[in-house]
PDB file of C-alpha atoms in Angstrom:
ATOM      1  CA  LYS A   1      46.726 -59.678-176.976  1.00  0.00           C
ATOM      2  CA  VAL A   2      45.938 -63.353-176.675  1.00  0.00           C
ATOM      3  CA  ARG A   3      48.638 -65.758-177.776  1.00  0.00           C
ATOM      4  CA  LYS A   4      48.069 -67.300-181.205  1.00  0.00           C
ATOM      5  CA  LYS A   5      44.559 -65.848-181.573  1.00  0.00           C
ATOM      6  CA  SER A   6      43.071 -63.498-184.128  1.00  0.00           C
ATOM      7  CA  LYS A   7      41.777 -60.131-182.971  1.00  0.00           C
ATOM      8  CA  ALA A   8      38.181 -61.418-183.277  1.00  0.00           C
ATOM      9  CA  GLU A   9      38.984 -64.516-181.186  1.00  0.00           C
ATOM     10  CA  ALA A  10      40.811 -62.422-178.594  1.00  0.00           C
ATOM     11  CA  THR A  11      37.905 -59.970-178.359  1.00  0.00           C
ATOM     12  CA  ALA A  12      35.406 -62.809-177.944  1.00  0.00           C
ATOM     13  CA  ARG A  13      37.576 -64.396-175.207  1.00  0.00           C
ATOM     14  CA  ALA A  14      37.897 -61.061-173.389  1.00  0.00           C
ATOM     15  CA  LYS A  15      34.122 -60.509-173.492  1.00  0.00           C
ATOM     16  CA  GLU A  16      33.511 -64.059-172.249  1.00  0.00           C
ATOM     17  CA  LEU A  17      35.846 -63.617-169.281  1.00  0.00           C
ATOM     18  CA  LEU A  18      34.632 -60.131-168.393  1.00  0.00           C
ATOM     19  CA  THR A  19      31.113 -61.586-168.296  1.00  0.00           C
ATOM     20  CA  ARG A  20      32.270 -64.517-166.126  1.00  0.00           C
ATOM     21  CA  VAL A  21      33.772 -62.158-163.554  1.00  0.00           C
ATOM     22  CA  GLY A  22      30.843 -59.730-163.728  1.00  0.00           C
ATOM     23  CA  VAL A  23      32.374 -56.599-165.248  1.00  0.00           C
ATOM     24  CA  ASP A  24      31.260 -56.857-168.879  1.00  0.00           C
ATOM     25  CA  ALA A  25      29.292 -53.610-168.530  1.00  0.00           C
ATOM     26  CA  GLN A  26      32.570 -51.826-167.675  1.00  0.00           C
ATOM     27  CA  SER A  27      34.531 -53.060-170.718  1.00  0.00           C
ATOM     28  CA  SER A  28      34.975 -49.630-172.314  1.00  0.00           C
ATOM     29  CA  LYS A  29      36.365 -47.976-169.171  1.00  0.00           C
ATOM     30  CA  TYR A  30      39.988 -47.271-168.295  1.00  0.00           C
ATOM     31  CA  PRO A  31      41.426 -48.917-165.146  1.00  0.00           C
ATOM     32  CA  ALA A  32      41.356 -45.627-163.225  1.00  0.00           C
ATOM     33  CA  GLN A  33      37.597 -45.442-163.850  1.00  0.00           C
ATOM     34  CA  LEU A  34      36.966 -48.814-162.167  1.00  0.00           C
ATOM     35  CA  SER A  35      36.489 -49.489-158.474  1.00  0.00           C
ATOM     36  CA  GLY A  36      39.098 -51.550-156.642  1.00  0.00           C
ATOM     37  CA  GLY A  37      36.836 -54.585-156.777  1.00  0.00           C
ATOM     38  CA  GLN A  38      36.231 -54.157-160.496  1.00  0.00           C
ATOM     39  CA  GLN A  39      39.977 -53.851-161.090  1.00  0.00           C
ATOM     40  CA  GLN A  40      40.487 -57.066-159.104  1.00  0.00           C
ATOM     41  CA  ARG A  41      37.947 -58.900-161.271  1.00  0.00           C
ATOM     42  CA  VAL A  42      39.574 -57.590-164.472  1.00  0.00           C
ATOM     43  CA  ALA A  43      42.950 -58.841-163.181  1.00  0.00           C
ATOM     44  CA  ILE A  44      41.454 -62.308-162.677  1.00  0.00           C
ATOM     45  CA  ALA A  45      39.968 -62.249-166.188  1.00  0.00           C
ATOM     46  CA  ARG A  46      43.356 -61.174-167.576  1.00  0.00           C
ATOM     47  CA  ALA A  47      45.046 -64.053-165.762  1.00  0.00           C
ATOM     48  CA  LEU A  48      42.556 -66.522-167.291  1.00  0.00           C
ATOM     49  CA  VAL A  49      42.695 -65.277-170.882  1.00  0.00           C
ATOM     50  CA  ASN A  50      45.241 -67.839-172.111  1.00  0.00           C
ATOM     51  CA  ARG A  51      43.546 -70.690-170.236  1.00  0.00           C
ATOM     52  CA  PRO A  52      46.382 -71.396-167.822  1.00  0.00           C
ATOM     53  CA  GLN A  53      46.563 -74.852-166.351  1.00  0.00           C
ATOM     54  CA  ILE A  54      47.565 -73.291-163.054  1.00  0.00           C
ATOM     55  CA  LEU A  55      46.472 -70.026-161.430  1.00  0.00           C
ATOM     56  CA  LEU A  56      48.028 -68.826-158.175  1.00  0.00           C
ATOM     57  CA  ALA A  57      45.903 -66.031-156.743  1.00  0.00           C
ATOM     58  CA  ASP A  58      47.212 -63.717-154.032  1.00  0.00           C
ATOM     59  CA  GLU A  59      44.198 -62.405-152.143  1.00  0.00           C
ATOM     60  CA  PRO A  60      41.824 -62.650-155.117  1.00  0.00           C
ATOM     61  CA  THR A  61      38.980 -61.276-153.009  1.00  0.00           C
ATOM     62  CA  GLY A  62      40.939 -58.642-151.094  1.00  0.00           C
ATOM     63  CA  ASN A  63      39.117 -55.619-152.550  1.00  0.00           C
ATOM     64  CA  LEU A  64      35.719 -57.198-153.030  1.00  0.00           C
ATOM     65  CA  ASP A  65      32.439 -57.032-151.177  1.00  0.00           C
ATOM     66  CA  PRO A  66      31.296 -60.300-149.530  1.00  0.00           C
ATOM     67  CA  ALA A  67      28.876 -61.308-152.313  1.00  0.00           C
ATOM     68  CA  THR A  68      31.449 -60.742-155.067  1.00  0.00           C
ATOM     69  CA  SER A  69      34.069 -62.543-152.952  1.00  0.00           C
ATOM     70  CA  VAL A  70      31.843 -65.613-152.957  1.00  0.00           C
ATOM     71  CA  ASP A  71      31.448 -65.310-156.753  1.00  0.00           C
ATOM     72  CA  ILE A  72      35.229 -65.148-157.275  1.00  0.00           C
ATOM     73  CA  MET A  73      35.893 -68.111-154.978  1.00  0.00           C
ATOM     74  CA  GLN A  74      33.208 -70.044-156.905  1.00  0.00           C
ATOM     75  CA  LEU A  75      34.976 -69.075-160.146  1.00  0.00           C
ATOM     76  CA  LEU A  76      38.240 -70.480-158.778  1.00  0.00           C
ATOM     77  CA  ALA A  77      36.367 -73.647-157.761  1.00  0.00           C
ATOM     78  CA  ARG A  78      34.991 -73.935-161.337  1.00  0.00           C
ATOM     79  CA  ILE A  79      38.547 -73.634-162.686  1.00  0.00           C
ATOM     80  CA  ASN A  80      39.511 -76.584-160.476  1.00  0.00           C
ATOM     81  CA  ALA A  81      36.401 -78.551-161.456  1.00  0.00           C
ATOM     82  CA  GLY A  82      37.062 -77.887-165.143  1.00  0.00           C
ATOM     83  CA  GLY A  83      40.468 -79.535-165.059  1.00  0.00           C
ATOM     84  CA  GLY A  84      42.489 -76.420-164.218  1.00  0.00           C
ATOM     85  CA  ASP A  85      44.127 -75.787-160.899  1.00  0.00           C
ATOM     86  CA  ALA A  86      43.799 -72.648-158.793  1.00  0.00           C
ATOM     87  CA  ILE A  87      45.068 -71.953-155.294  1.00  0.00           C
ATOM     88  CA  SER A  88      44.841 -68.825-153.198  1.00  0.00           C
ATOM     89  CA  VAL A  89      47.654 -67.564-150.972  1.00  0.00           C
ATOM     90  CA  VAL A  90      47.249 -64.575-148.649  1.00  0.00           C
ATOM     91  CA  ALA A  91      50.296 -62.318-148.800  1.00  0.00           C
ATOM     92  CA  ASP A  92      51.289 -58.730-148.151  1.00  0.00           C
ATOM     93  CA  VAL A  93      53.254 -58.036-151.356  1.00  0.00           C
ATOM     94  CA  GLY A  94      55.061 -55.182-149.629  1.00  0.00           C
ATOM     95  CA  ARG A  95      56.890 -57.870-147.629  1.00  0.00           C
ATOM     96  CA  ALA A  96      59.389 -59.942-149.624  1.00  0.00           C
ATOM     97  CA  GLU A  97      58.990 -62.917-147.277  1.00  0.00           C
ATOM     98  CA  ASP A  98      55.231 -63.058-147.974  1.00  0.00           C
ATOM     99  CA  VAL A  99      55.821 -62.980-151.729  1.00  0.00           C
ATOM    100  CA  GLN A 100      58.422 -65.728-151.336  1.00  0.00           C
ATOM    101  CA  ARG A 101      55.854 -67.780-149.395  1.00  0.00           C
ATOM    102  CA  ALA A 102      53.378 -67.413-152.279  1.00  0.00           C
ATOM    103  CA  ALA A 103      56.047 -68.515-154.767  1.00  0.00           C
ATOM    104  CA  ASP A 104      56.981 -71.434-152.533  1.00  0.00           C
ATOM    105  CA  ALA A 105      53.326 -72.510-152.357  1.00  0.00           C
ATOM    106  CA  ALA A 106      53.090 -72.522-156.157  1.00  0.00           C
ATOM    107  CA  ILE A 107      56.313 -74.479-156.514  1.00  0.00           C
ATOM    108  CA  ALA A 108      55.249 -76.960-153.817  1.00  0.00           C
ATOM    109  CA  CYS A 109      51.919 -77.566-155.581  1.00  0.00           C
ATOM    110  CA  TYR A 110      53.055 -77.483-159.198  1.00  0.00           C
ATOM    111  CA  GLY A 111      56.796 -77.928-159.268  1.00  0.00           C
ATOM    112  CA  ARG A 112      57.513 -74.609-160.988  1.00  0.00           C
ATOM    113  CA  ILE A 113      56.205 -71.206-162.036  1.00  0.00           C
ATOM    114  CA  ASP A 114      55.750 -70.542-165.748  1.00  0.00           C
ATOM    115  CA  THR A 115      53.989 -67.155-165.617  1.00  0.00           C
ATOM    116  CA  TRP A 116      54.148 -64.497-162.907  1.00  0.00           C
ATOM    117  CA  ILE A 117      51.883 -61.437-163.033  1.00  0.00           C
ATOM    118  CA  ASN A 118      52.517 -58.499-160.706  1.00  0.00           C
ATOM    119  CA  ASP A 119      49.287 -56.513-160.465  1.00  0.00           C
ATOM    120  CA  ALA A 120      49.394 -55.121-156.931  1.00  0.00           C
ATOM    121  CA  GLY A 121      47.690 -51.808-156.523  1.00  0.00           C
ATOM    122  CA  VAL A 122      46.030 -49.751-153.847  1.00  0.00           C
ATOM    123  CA  ALA A 123      45.011 -46.122-154.067  1.00  0.00           C
ATOM    124  CA  ILE A 124      44.614 -43.233-151.690  1.00  0.00           C
ATOM    125  CA  TYR A 125      42.314 -40.401-152.644  1.00  0.00           C
ATOM    126  CA  GLY A 126      43.201 -37.122-150.984  1.00  0.00           C
ATOM    127  CA  ARG A 127      45.178 -33.916-151.151  1.00  0.00           C
ATOM    128  CA  LEU A 128      48.897 -34.364-150.502  1.00  0.00           C
ATOM    129  CA  ASP A 129      48.649 -32.327-147.293  1.00  0.00           C
ATOM    130  CA  GLU A 130      45.809 -34.589-146.057  1.00  0.00           C
ATOM    131  CA  VAL A 131      47.475 -37.958-146.655  1.00  0.00           C
ATOM    132  CA  SER A 132      49.804 -39.082-143.886  1.00  0.00           C
ATOM    133  CA  LEU A 133      53.389 -39.964-144.650  1.00  0.00           C
ATOM    134  CA  ALA A 134      52.761 -43.446-143.198  1.00  0.00           C
ATOM    135  CA  ASP A 135      49.887 -44.029-145.621  1.00  0.00           C
ATOM    136  CA  SER A 136      51.966 -42.804-148.562  1.00  0.00           C
ATOM    137  CA  ARG A 137      54.821 -45.132-147.569  1.00  0.00           C
ATOM    138  CA  ARG A 138      52.394 -48.055-147.278  1.00  0.00           C
ATOM    139  CA  LEU A 139      51.055 -47.245-150.749  1.00  0.00           C
ATOM    140  CA  PHE A 140      54.610 -47.377-152.112  1.00  0.00           C
ATOM    141  CA  ASP A 141      55.310 -50.627-150.235  1.00  0.00           C
ATOM    142  CA  THR A 142      52.394 -52.294-151.977  1.00  0.00           C
ATOM    143  CA  ASN A 143      52.379 -50.735-155.436  1.00  0.00           C
ATOM    144  CA  PHE A 144      56.114 -50.424-156.089  1.00  0.00           C
ATOM    145  CA  TRP A 145      57.940 -52.741-153.701  1.00  0.00           C
ATOM    146  CA  GLY A 146      55.312 -55.437-154.282  1.00  0.00           C
ATOM    147  CA  VAL A 147      56.289 -55.423-157.969  1.00  0.00           C
ATOM    148  CA  VAL A 148      60.008 -55.374-157.131  1.00  0.00           C
ATOM    149  CA  HIS A 149      59.680 -58.288-154.676  1.00  0.00           C
ATOM    150  CA  GLY A 150      57.518 -60.257-157.085  1.00  0.00           C
ATOM    151  CA  SER A 151      59.827 -59.610-160.030  1.00  0.00           C
ATOM    152  CA  LEU A 152      63.021 -60.557-158.225  1.00  0.00           C
ATOM    153  CA  ILE A 153      61.523 -63.726-156.762  1.00  0.00           C
ATOM    154  CA  ALA A 154      59.882 -64.728-160.040  1.00  0.00           C
ATOM    155  CA  VAL A 155      62.989 -64.058-162.142  1.00  0.00           C
ATOM    156  CA  ARG A 156      65.017 -66.563-160.095  1.00  0.00           C
ATOM    157  CA  GLU A 157      62.479 -69.284-160.905  1.00  0.00           C
ATOM    158  CA  LEU A 158      61.872 -68.184-164.496  1.00  0.00           C
ATOM    159  CA  LYS A 159      65.611 -68.127-165.253  1.00  0.00           C
ATOM    160  CA  ALA A 160      65.851 -71.766-164.180  1.00  0.00           C
ATOM    161  CA  HIS A 161      62.847 -73.046-166.134  1.00  0.00           C
ATOM    162  CA  GLY A 162      61.794 -70.334-168.602  1.00  0.00           C
ATOM    163  CA  GLY A 163      58.509 -68.500-168.566  1.00  0.00           C
ATOM    164  CA  THR A 164      56.956 -65.064-168.567  1.00  0.00           C
ATOM    165  CA  LEU A 165      57.042 -62.135-166.140  1.00  0.00           C
ATOM    166  CA  ILE A 166      54.292 -59.515-166.545  1.00  0.00           C
ATOM    167  CA  ASN A 167      54.258 -56.245-164.589  1.00  0.00           C
ATOM    168  CA  VAL A 168      50.960 -54.390-164.845  1.00  0.00           C
ATOM    169  CA  GLY A 169      51.073 -50.616-164.659  1.00  0.00           C
ATOM    170  CA  SER A 170      48.393 -47.993-165.013  1.00  0.00           C
ATOM    171  CA  VAL A 171      47.372 -45.192-167.335  1.00  0.00           C
ATOM    172  CA  LEU A 172      48.315 -42.996-164.385  1.00  0.00           C
ATOM    173  CA  SER A 173      51.974 -43.975-164.758  1.00  0.00           C
ATOM    174  CA  ASP A 174      52.232 -41.335-167.500  1.00  0.00           C
ATOM    175  CA  ARG A 175      50.035 -38.651-165.984  1.00  0.00           C
ATOM    176  CA  THR A 176      48.390 -37.906-162.699  1.00  0.00           C
ATOM    177  CA  MET A 177      44.813 -37.463-161.633  1.00  0.00           C
ATOM    178  CA  MET A 178      43.452 -35.074-159.069  1.00  0.00           C
ATOM    179  CA  LEU A 179      43.786 -36.480-155.560  1.00  0.00           C
ATOM    180  CA  GLN A 180      45.932 -39.425-156.748  1.00  0.00           C
ATOM    181  CA  GLY A 181      49.468 -38.009-156.818  1.00  0.00           C
ATOM    182  CA  PRO A 182      51.035 -40.727-154.620  1.00  0.00           C
ATOM    183  CA  TYR A 183      49.335 -43.491-156.636  1.00  0.00           C
ATOM    184  CA  SER A 184      50.625 -42.009-159.906  1.00  0.00           C
ATOM    185  CA  ALA A 185      54.120 -41.780-158.422  1.00  0.00           C
ATOM    186  CA  THR A 186      54.080 -45.478-157.518  1.00  0.00           C
ATOM    187  CA  LYS A 187      52.867 -46.500-160.978  1.00  0.00           C
ATOM    188  CA  PHE A 188      55.498 -44.307-162.666  1.00  0.00           C
ATOM    189  CA  ALA A 189      58.096 -46.070-160.491  1.00  0.00           C
ATOM    190  CA  VAL A 190      56.714 -49.447-161.646  1.00  0.00           C
ATOM    191  CA  LYS A 191      57.004 -48.330-165.265  1.00  0.00           C
ATOM    192  CA  ALA A 192      60.581 -47.145-164.740  1.00  0.00           C
ATOM    193  CA  PHE A 193      61.520 -50.373-162.922  1.00  0.00           C
ATOM    194  CA  THR A 194      59.985 -52.573-165.605  1.00  0.00           C
TER     195      THR A 194
END
């Protein structure tokens, strides 16, 4: 949904943004059917849908190939040139101190946070007996603890000034997919936490 917009206006805005980030041809697919880079571009489009004055991006090109990374950084530059403001902060969301650093950067630049979106997600494809325990723990650190860290840090700021916290899950939080059991477990944990 797009705030204060009709369904037709919201659909037009979604199509416009999906085109801007280069995934308009994928618009009928579910998140699990998209590559990591495509999911990253959809997350950026989702963050832009309400025309925020400020966009804080944590590793906006982390899952993208070099050419698409350049496109996304150019998109952020166009946001700045168009009167908006976008900064990028590199952070490992599995580490609370990195998430705090990202929040601090936003507050230092803009004085406050009015919307916080947790959309961290990595996946491991493999049979449970083929995926190492260390990799499964790392997956949980990013997908679940990244949301917990982000939520707790954001809530402190949002309580003081008001605003919105959004935790993004997955269709796999309600069911699993072959070779993605650990990913589904992390997204179910996000759903339960939220």
